[in-house]
CSV table of C-alpha atoms in Angstrom, one decimal:
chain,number,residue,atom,x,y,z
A,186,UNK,CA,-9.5,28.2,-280.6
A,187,UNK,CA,-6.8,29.7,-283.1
A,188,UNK,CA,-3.1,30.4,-281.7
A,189,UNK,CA,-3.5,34.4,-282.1
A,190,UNK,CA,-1.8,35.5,-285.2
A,191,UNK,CA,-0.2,39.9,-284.9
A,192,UNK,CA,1.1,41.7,-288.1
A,193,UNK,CA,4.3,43.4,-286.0
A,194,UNK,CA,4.3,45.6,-288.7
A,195,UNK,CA,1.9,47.5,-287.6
A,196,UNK,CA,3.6,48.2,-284.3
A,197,UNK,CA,5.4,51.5,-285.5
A,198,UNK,CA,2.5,53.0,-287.1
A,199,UNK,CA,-0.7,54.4,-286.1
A,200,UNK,CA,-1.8,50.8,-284.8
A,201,UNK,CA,1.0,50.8,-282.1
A,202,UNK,CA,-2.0,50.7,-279.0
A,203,UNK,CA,-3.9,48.0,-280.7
A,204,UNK,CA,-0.8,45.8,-281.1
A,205,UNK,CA,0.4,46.4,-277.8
A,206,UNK,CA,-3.2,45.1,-276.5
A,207,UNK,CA,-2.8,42.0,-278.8
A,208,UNK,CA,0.9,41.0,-277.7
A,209,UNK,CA,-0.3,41.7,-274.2
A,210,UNK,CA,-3.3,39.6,-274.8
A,211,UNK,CA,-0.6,36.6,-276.2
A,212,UNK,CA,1.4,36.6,-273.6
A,213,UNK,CA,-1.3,36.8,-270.4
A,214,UNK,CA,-4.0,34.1,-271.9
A,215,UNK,CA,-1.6,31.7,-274.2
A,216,UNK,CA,1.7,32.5,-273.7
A,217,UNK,CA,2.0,31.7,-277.7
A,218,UNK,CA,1.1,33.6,-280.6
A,219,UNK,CA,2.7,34.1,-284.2
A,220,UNK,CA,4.5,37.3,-285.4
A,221,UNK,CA,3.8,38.0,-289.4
A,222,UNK,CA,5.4,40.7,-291.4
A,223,UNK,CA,8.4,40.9,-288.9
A,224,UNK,CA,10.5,42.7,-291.1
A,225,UNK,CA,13.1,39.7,-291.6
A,226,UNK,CA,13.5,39.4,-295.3
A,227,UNK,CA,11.2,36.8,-296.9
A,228,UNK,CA,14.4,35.7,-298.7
A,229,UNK,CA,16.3,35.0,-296.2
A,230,UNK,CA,13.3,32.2,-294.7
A,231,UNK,CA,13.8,30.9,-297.6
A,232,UNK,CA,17.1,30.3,-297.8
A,233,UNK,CA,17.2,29.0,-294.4
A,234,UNK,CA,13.7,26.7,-294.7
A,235,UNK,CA,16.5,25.4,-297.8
A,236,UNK,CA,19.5,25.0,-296.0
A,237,UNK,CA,18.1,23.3,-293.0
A,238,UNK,CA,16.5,20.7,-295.1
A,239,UNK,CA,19.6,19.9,-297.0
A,240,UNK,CA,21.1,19.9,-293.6
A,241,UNK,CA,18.7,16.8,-292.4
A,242,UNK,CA,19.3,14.6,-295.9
A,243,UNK,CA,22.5,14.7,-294.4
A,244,UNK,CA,21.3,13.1,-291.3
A,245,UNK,CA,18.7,11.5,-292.4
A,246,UNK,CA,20.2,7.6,-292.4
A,247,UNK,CA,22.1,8.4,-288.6
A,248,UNK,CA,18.3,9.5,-287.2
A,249,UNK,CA,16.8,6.0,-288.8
A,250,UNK,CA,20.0,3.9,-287.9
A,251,UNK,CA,20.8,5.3,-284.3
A,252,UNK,CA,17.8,7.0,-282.5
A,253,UNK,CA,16.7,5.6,-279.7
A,254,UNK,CA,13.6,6.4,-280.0
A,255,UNK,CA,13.5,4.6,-283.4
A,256,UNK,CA,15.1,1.6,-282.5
A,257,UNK,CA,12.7,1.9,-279.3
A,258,UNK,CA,9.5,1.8,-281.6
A,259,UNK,CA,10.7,-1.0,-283.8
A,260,UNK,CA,11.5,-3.4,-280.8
A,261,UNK,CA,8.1,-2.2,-279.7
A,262,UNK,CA,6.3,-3.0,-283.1
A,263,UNK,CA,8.4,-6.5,-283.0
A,264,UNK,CA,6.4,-7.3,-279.4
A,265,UNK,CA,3.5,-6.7,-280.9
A,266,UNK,CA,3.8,-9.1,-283.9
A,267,UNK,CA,4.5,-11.8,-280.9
A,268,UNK,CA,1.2,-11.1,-279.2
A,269,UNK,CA,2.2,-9.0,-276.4
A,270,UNK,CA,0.0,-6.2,-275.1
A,271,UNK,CA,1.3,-3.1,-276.5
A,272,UNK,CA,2.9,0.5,-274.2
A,273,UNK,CA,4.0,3.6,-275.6
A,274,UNK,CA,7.5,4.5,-275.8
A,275,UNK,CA,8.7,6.6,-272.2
A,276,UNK,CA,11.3,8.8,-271.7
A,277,UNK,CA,12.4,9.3,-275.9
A,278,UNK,CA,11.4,12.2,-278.2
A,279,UNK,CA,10.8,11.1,-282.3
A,280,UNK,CA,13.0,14.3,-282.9
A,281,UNK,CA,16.4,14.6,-285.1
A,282,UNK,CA,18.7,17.9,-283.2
A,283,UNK,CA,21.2,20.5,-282.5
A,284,UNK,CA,22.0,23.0,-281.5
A,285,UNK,CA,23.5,26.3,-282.9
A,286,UNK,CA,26.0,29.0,-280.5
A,287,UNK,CA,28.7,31.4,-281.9
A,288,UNK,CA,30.7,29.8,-279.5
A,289,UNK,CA,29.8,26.2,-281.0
A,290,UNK,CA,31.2,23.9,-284.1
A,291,UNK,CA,28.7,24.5,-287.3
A,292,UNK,CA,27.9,22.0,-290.1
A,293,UNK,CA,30.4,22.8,-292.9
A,294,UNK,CA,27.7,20.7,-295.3
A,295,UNK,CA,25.6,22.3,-297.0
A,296,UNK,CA,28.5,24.9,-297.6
A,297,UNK,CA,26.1,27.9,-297.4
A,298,UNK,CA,24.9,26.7,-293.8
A,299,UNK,CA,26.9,28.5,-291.5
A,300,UNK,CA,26.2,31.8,-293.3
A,301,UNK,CA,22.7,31.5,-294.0
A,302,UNK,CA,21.9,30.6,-290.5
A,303,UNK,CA,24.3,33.1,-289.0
A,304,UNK,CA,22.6,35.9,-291.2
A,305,UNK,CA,19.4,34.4,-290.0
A,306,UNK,CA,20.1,34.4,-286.4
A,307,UNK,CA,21.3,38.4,-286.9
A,308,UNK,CA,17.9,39.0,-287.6
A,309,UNK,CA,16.3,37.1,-285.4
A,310,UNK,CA,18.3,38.6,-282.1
A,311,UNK,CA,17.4,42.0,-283.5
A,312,UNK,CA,13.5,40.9,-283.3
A,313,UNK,CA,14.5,39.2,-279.8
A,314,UNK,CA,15.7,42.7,-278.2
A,315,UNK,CA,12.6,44.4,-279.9
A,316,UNK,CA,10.2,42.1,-278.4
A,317,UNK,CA,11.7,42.0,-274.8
A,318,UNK,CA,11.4,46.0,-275.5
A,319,UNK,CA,7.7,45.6,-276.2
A,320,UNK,CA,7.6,43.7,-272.8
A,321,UNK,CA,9.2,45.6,-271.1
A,322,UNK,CA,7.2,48.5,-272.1
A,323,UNK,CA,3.5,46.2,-270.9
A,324,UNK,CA,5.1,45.3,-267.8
A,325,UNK,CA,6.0,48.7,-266.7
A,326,UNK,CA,9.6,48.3,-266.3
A,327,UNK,CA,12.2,50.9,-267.5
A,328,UNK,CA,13.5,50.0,-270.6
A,329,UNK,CA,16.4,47.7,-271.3
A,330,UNK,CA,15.4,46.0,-267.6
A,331,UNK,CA,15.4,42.7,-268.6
A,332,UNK,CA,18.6,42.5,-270.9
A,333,UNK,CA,20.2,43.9,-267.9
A,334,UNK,CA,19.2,41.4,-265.3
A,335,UNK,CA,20.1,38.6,-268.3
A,336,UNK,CA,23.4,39.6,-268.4
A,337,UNK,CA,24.0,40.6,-265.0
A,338,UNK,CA,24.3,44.0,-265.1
A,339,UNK,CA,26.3,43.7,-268.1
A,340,UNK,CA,28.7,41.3,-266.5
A,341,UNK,CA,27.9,38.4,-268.6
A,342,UNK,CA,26.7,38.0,-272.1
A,343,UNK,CA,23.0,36.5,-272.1
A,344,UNK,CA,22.8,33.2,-273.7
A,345,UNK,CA,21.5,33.4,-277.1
A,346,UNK,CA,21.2,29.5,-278.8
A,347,UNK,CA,19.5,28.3,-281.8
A,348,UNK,CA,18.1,24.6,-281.8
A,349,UNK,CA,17.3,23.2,-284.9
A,350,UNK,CA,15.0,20.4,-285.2
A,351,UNK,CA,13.4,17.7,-287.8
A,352,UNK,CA,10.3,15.4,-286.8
A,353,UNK,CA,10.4,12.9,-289.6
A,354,UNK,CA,7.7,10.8,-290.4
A,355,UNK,CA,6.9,7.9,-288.2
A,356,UNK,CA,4.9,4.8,-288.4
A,357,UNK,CA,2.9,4.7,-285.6
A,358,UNK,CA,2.6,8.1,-284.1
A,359,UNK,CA,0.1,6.3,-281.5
A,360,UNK,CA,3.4,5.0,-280.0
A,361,UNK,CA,5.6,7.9,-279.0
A,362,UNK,CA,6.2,11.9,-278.6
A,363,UNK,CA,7.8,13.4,-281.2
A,364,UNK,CA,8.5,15.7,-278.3
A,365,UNK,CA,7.1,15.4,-274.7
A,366,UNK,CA,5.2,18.4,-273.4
A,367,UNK,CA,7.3,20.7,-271.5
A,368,UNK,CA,7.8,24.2,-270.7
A,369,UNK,CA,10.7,26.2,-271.8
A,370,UNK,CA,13.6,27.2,-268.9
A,371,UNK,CA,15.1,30.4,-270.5
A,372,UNK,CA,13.6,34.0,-271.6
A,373,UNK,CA,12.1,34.3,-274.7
A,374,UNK,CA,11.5,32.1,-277.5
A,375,UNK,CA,11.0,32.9,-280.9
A,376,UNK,CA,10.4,30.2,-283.3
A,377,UNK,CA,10.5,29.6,-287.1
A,378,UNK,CA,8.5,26.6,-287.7
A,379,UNK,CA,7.3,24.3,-290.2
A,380,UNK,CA,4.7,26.2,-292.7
A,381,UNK,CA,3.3,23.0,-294.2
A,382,UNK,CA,3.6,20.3,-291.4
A,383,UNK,CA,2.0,21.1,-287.8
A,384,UNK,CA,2.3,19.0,-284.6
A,385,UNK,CA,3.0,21.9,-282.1
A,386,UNK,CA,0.5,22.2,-279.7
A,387,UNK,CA,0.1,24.4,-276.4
A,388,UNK,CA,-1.8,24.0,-273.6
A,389,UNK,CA,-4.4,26.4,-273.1
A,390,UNK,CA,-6.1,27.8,-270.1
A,391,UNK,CA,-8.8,25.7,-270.7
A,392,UNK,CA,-6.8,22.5,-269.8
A,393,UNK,CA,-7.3,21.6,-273.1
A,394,UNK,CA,-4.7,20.8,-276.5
A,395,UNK,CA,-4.8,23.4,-279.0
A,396,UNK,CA,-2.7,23.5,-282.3
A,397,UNK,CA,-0.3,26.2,-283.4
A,398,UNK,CA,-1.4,26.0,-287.0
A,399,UNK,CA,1.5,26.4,-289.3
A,400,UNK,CA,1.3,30.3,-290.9
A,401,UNK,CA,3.9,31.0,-293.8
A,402,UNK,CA,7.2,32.6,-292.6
A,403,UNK,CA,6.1,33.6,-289.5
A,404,UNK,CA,7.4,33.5,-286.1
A,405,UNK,CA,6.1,31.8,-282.9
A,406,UNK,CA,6.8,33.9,-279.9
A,407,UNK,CA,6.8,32.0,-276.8
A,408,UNK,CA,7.9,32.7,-272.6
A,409,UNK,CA,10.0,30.6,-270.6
A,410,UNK,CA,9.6,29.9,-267.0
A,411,UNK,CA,12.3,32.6,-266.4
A,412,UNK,CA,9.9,35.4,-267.8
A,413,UNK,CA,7.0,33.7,-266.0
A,414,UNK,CA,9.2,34.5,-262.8
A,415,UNK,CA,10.2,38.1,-263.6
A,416,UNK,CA,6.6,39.1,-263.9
A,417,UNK,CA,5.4,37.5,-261.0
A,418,UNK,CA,3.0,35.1,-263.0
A,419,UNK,CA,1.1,37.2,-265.4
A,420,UNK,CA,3.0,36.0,-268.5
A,421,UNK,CA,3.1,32.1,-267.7
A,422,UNK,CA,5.3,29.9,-269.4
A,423,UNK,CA,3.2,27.5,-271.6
A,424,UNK,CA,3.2,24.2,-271.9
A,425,UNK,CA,3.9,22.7,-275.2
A,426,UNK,CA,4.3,19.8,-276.9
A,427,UNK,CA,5.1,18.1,-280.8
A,428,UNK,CA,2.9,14.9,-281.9
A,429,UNK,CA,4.6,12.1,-284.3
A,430,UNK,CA,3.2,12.6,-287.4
A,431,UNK,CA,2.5,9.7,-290.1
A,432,UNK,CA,3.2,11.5,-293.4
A,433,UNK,CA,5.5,14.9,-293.3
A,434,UNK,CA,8.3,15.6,-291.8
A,435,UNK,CA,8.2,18.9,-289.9
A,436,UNK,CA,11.2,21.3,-289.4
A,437,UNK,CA,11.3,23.5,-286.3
A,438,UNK,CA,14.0,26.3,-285.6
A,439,UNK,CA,13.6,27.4,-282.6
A,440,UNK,CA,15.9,30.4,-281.1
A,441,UNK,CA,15.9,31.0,-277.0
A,442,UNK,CA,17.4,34.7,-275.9
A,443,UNK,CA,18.2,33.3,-272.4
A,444,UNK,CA,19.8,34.8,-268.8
A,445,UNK,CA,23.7,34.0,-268.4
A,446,UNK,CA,23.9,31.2,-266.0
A,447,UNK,CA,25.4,33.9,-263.4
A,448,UNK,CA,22.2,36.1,-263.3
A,449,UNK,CA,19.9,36.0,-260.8
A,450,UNK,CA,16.2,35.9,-261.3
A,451,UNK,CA,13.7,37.7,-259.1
A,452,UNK,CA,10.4,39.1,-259.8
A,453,UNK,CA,10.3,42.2,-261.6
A,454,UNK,CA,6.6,43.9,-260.6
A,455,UNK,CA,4.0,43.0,-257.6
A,456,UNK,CA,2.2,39.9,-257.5
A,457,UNK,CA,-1.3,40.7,-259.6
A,458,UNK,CA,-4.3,40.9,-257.0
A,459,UNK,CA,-5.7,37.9,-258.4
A,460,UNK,CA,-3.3,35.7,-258.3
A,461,UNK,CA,-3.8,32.0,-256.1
A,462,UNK,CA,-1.5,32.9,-253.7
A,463,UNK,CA,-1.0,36.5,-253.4
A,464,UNK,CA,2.9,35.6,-253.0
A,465,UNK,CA,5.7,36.7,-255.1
A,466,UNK,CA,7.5,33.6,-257.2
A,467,UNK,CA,11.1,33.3,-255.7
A,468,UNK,CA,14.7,34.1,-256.2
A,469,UNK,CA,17.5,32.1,-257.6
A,470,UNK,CA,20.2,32.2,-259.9
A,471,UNK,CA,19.7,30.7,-263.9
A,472,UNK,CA,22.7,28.5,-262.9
A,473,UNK,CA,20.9,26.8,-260.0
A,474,UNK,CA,17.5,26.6,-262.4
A,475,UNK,CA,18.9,24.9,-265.1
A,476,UNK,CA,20.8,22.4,-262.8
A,477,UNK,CA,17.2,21.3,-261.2
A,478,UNK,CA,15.4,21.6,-264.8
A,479,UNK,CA,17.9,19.4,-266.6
A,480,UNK,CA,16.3,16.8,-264.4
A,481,UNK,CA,13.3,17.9,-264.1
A,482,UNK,CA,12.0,19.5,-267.6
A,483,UNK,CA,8.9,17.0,-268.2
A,484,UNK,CA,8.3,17.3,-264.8
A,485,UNK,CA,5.6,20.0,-263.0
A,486,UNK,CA,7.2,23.5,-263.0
A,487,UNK,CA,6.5,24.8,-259.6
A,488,UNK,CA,9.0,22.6,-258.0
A,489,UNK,CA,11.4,23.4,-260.1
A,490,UNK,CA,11.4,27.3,-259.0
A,491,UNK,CA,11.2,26.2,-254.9
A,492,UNK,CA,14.5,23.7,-255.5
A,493,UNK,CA,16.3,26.1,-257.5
A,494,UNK,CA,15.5,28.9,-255.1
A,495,UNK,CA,16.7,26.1,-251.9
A,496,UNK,CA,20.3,26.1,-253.8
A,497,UNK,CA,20.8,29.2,-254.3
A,498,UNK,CA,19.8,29.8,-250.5
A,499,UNK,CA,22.6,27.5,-249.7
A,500,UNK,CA,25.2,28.5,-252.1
A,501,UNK,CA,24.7,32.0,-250.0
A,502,UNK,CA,24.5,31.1,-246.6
């Protein structure tokens, strides 16, 4: 089953119902689905699919020279030429990274980096605010809720980071995770992926692996565990993963419009009638969250929100 795919341009016209029901659709039975026709200039993906390419050439001999996970898979291919019985790499992603903040040190090289990306990233905020707007809107909650709770009331600034990511090619896929499955810890994720080489996959309902197809210049939308909490399970984070790939190597920029560490995360609406438990997820701050998820992000999620929800409980008492 296809990753839905929602032209957001129709959103503003006479459409605006049926695309509601479609986002509201993404977000309640995948948690993923791809945004086309956006409004973000198709020149400007270009530019950026350029200058994070050039970006990785630069890289390019440090991911092959000083990776763990590399130099992991070539002592593991070594064993195997001596007999012994073969294990997949643990605890290392095939993945080259970094990560992007205003408050952060860019790559000078390429020289049109910094701009491009910070042009890009203008854009991509505006769609961010737009989007938590929309769900805003489904969830029944006055508008601007959720940027407020983010930044605290207007305290804090919400965290707004860019990651961007290469999977290069590898030799034997078979043998490691180009990234281990996981679900996101922040707010809302919106990412520009690779239109040529896949590997993302998301877990659907159905228990079973399903690929988010690459679309050209489109943007995956995605919810974190923190919007999963806000409305009281019906928009569940997803969990996601990235395969090794043999031939290709896939680009991924993925932007995350996250809660200051200061704010405090509760549930937003009612528990839905047909939920397992009836409950309402709990409390805590984003602080607390990220301290247990740091630890714990390949790990089951629902432990995650009781631990973080213990500290916060006994940073108050």
């Amino acid at each position: 089953m296809a990753i839905p795919v929602i032209d957001f341009s129709r959103l503003d016209g006479d459409d605006r119902a049926a695309v509601m029901a479609e986002i509201a659709a993404g977000f309640e039975e995948w948690g993923f689905f791809q945004l086309v026709n956006t409004g973000i200039p198709d020149e400007l993906l270009e530019r950026v699919k350029k200058v994070c390419n050039d970006c990785y050439k630069l890289r390019e001999e440090g991911f092959n020279t000083s990776n763990p996970a590399v130099k992991a898979l070539a002592a593991l291919v070594d064993k195997e030429g001596e007999g012994l019985a073969m294990r997949k790499v643990e605890g290392m992603d095939w993945e080259d990274v970094f990560t992007l903040a205003d408050d952060m040190p860019w790559p000078s090289i390429p020289p049109t980096f910094k701009e491009t990306m910070m042009e890009y990233r203008r854009e991509l905020k505006m769609l961010a605010l737009k989007m938590l707007g929309v769900m805003e809107e489904l969830l029944g909650l006055d508008e601007g809720h959720i940027t407020k709770v983010f930044s605290k009331d207007g305290d804090f600034d919400a965290f707004y980071g860019t990651k961007v990511s290469h999977y290069p090619p590898c030799p034997r896929p078979e043998l490691v995770d180009g990234l281990r499955a996981h679900t996101d810890a922040g707010g809302l994720i919106l990412l520009f992926q690779d239109d040529r080489v896949g590997g993302l996959q998301v877990l659907g309902r159905d228990g079973l692996w399903a690929d988010v197809q690459p679309v050209e210049n489109a943007i995956v939308i995605n919810t974190g565990d923190q919007i999963e909490v806000m409305s009281n399970g019906r928009y569940k984070s997803a969990w996601h993963r990235v395969l090794a790939i043999r031939e290709g190597n896939r680009r991924s920029i993925a932007s995350f419009y996250n809660p200051a560490r200061a704010a405090t995360i509760a549930p937003a609406i009612p528990a839905a009638a047909d939920s397992s438990t009836g409950a309402d997820y709990p409390s805590f701050s984003f602080g607390d969250y990220m301290e247990v998820y740091l630890k714990q992000k390949f790990q089951a999620k629902e432990p995650r929100f009781t631990a973080a929800a213990a500290m916060t409980k006994k940073t108050m008492d």
